[in-house]
mmCIF file of C-alpha atoms in Angstrom:
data_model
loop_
_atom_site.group_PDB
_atom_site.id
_atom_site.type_symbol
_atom_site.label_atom_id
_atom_site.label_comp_id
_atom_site.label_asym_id
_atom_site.label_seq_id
_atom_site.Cartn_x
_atom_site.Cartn_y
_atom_site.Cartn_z
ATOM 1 C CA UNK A 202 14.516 -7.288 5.109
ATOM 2 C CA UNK A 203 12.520 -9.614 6.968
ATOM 3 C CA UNK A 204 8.703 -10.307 6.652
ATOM 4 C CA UNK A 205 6.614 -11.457 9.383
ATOM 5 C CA UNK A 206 3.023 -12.770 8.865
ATOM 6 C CA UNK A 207 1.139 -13.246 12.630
ATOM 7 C CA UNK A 208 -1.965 -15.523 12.580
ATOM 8 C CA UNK A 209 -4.090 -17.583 15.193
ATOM 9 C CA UNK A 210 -5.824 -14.641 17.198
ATOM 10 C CA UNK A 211 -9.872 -15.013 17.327
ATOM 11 C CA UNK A 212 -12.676 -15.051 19.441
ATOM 12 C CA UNK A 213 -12.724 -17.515 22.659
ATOM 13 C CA UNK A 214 -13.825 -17.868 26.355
ATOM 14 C CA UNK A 215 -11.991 -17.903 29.064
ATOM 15 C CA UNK A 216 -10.137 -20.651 29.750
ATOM 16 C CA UNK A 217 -9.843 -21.280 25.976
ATOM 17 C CA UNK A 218 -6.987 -21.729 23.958
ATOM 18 C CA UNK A 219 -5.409 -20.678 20.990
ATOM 19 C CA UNK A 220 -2.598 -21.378 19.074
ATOM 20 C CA UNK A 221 -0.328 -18.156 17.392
ATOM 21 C CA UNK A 222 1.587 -18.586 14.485
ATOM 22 C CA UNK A 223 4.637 -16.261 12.651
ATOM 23 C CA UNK A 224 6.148 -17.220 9.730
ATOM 24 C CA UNK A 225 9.160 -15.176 8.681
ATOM 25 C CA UNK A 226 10.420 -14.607 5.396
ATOM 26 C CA UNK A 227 14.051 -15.948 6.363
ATOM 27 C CA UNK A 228 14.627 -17.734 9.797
ATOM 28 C CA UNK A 229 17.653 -16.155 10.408
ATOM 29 C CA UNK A 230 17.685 -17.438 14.522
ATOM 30 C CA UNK A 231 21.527 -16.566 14.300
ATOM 31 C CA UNK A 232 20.715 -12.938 14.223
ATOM 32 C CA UNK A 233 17.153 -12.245 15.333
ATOM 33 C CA UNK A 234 14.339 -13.569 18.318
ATOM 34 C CA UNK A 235 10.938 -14.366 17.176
ATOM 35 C CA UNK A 236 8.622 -13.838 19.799
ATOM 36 C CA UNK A 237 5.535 -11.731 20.310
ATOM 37 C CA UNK A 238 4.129 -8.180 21.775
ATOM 38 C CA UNK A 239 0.483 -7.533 22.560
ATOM 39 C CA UNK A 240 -1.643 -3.744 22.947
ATOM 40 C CA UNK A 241 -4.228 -3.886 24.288
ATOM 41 C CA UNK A 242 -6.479 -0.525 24.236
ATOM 42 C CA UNK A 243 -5.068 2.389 26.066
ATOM 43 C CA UNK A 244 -1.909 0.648 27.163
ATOM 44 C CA UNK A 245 1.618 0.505 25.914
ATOM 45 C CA UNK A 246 2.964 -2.496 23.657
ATOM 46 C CA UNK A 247 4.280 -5.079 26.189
ATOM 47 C CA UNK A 248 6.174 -7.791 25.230
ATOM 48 C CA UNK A 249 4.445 -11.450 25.909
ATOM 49 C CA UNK A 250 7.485 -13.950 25.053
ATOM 50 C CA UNK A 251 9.827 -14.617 22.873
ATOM 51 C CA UNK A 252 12.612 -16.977 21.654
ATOM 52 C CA UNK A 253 16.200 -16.906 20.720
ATOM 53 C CA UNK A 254 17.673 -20.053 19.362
ATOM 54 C CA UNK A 255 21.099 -18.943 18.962
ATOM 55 C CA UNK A 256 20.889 -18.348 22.935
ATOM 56 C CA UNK A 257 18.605 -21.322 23.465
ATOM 57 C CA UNK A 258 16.199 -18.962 25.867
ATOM 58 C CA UNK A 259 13.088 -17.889 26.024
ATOM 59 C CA UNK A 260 11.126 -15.608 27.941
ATOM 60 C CA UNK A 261 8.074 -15.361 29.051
ATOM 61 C CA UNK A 262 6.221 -12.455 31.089
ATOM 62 C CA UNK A 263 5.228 -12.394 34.677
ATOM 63 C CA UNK A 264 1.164 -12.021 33.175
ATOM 64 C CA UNK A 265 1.612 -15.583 30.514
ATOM 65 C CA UNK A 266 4.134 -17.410 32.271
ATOM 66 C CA UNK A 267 2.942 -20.972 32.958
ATOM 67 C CA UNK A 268 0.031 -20.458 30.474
ATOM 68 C CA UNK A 269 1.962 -19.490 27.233
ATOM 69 C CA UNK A 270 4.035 -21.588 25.664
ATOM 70 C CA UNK A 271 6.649 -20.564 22.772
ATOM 71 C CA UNK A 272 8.085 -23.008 20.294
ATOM 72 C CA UNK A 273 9.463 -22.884 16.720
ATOM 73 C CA UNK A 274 10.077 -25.188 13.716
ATOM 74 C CA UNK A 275 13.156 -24.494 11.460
ATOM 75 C CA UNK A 276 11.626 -26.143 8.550
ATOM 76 C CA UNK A 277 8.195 -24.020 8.550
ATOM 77 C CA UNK A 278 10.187 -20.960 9.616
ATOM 78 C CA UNK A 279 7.595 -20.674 12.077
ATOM 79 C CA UNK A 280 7.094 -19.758 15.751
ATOM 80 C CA UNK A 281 4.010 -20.608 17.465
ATOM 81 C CA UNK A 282 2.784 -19.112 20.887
ATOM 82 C CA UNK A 283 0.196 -21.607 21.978
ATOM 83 C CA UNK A 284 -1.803 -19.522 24.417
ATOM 84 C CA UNK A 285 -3.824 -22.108 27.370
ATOM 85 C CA UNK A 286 -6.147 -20.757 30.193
ATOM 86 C CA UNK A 287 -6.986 -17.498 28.499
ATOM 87 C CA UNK A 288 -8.124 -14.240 30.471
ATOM 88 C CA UNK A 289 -10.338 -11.388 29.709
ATOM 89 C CA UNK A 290 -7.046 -8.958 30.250
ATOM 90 C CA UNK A 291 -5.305 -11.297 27.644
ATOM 91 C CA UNK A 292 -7.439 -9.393 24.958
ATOM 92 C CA UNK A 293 -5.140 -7.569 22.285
ATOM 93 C CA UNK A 294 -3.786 -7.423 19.472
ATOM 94 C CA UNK A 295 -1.005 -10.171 19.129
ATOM 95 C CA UNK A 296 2.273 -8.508 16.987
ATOM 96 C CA UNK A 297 4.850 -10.749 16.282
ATOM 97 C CA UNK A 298 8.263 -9.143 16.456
ATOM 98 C CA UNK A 299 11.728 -10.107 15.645
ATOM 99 C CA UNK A 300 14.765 -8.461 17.584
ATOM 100 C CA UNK A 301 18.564 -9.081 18.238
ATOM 101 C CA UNK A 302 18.530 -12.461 19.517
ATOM 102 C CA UNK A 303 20.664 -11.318 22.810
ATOM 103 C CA UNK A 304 17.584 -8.892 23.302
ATOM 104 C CA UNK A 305 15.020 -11.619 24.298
ATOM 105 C CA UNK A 306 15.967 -12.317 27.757
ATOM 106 C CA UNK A 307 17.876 -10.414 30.567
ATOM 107 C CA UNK A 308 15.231 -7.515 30.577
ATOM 108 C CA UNK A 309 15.925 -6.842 27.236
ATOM 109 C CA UNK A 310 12.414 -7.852 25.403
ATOM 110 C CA UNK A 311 10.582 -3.976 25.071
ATOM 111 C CA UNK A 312 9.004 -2.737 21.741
ATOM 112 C CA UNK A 313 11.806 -0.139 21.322
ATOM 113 C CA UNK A 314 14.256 -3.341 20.615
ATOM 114 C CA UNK A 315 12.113 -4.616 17.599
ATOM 115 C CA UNK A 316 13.578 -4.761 14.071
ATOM 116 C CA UNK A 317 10.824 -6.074 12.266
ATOM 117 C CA UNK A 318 7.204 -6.101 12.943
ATOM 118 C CA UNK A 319 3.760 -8.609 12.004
ATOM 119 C CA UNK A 320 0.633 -6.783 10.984
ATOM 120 C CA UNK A 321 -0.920 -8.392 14.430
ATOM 121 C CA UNK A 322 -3.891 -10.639 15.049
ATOM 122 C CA UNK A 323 -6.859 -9.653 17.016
ATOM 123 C CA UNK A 324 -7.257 -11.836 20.511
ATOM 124 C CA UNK A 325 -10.471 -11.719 22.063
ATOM 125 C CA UNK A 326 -11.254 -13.633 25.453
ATOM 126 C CA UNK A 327 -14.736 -13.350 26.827
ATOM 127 C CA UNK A 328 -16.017 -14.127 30.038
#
């Protein structure tokens, strides 16, 4: 029902920056969160942060928090994850990922909750 189109990931060096993007076919932040989960090679999908308007929360994990930055605009039916002082263990692939909006805070972010998923962007952060 809902389409999600991730963009942003790239190449940069550490410390770098980048700036995420996912725009959704509807913006329904009533019903869903928009926020984003990353895999990086051998590991499970972990969920980075997301954002649930009809909460107003956000989350963030332990590993981005103070670095990543979630915001959205209504109009663009877009939520951006602007990603400052990238690390070489930041390197995955980016998935944006809508869920229950109630599901995006409180311990409740994990891949298992996602409804709908992005095709993911590539993020690669050299030393």
């Amino acid at each position: 029902e809902v389409q999600l189109v991730d963009s942003g990931g790239g190449l940069v060096q550490a410390g770098g920056s980048l700036r995420l993007s996912c725009v959704a076919s509807e913006f329904h932040y009533g019903d869903y969160a928009i926020g984003w989960f990353r895999q990086a090679p051998g590991k499970e999908r972990e969920g980075v942060s997301c954002f649930s308007a009809s909460y107003g929360r956000t989350y963030y994990a332990d590993s981005v928090a103070g670095r990543f930055t979630i915001s959205s605009d209504n109009a663009k039916s877009t939520v951006y994850l602007d990603m400052n002082n990238l690390k070489p263990e930041d390197t995955a692939v980016y998935y944006c990922a809508a869920t229950a909006a109630f599901l995006c805070f409180n311990g409740g972010y994990h891949a298992g909750a996602v409804r709908f998923w992005g095709q993911g962007t590539q993020v690669t952060v050299s030393s």
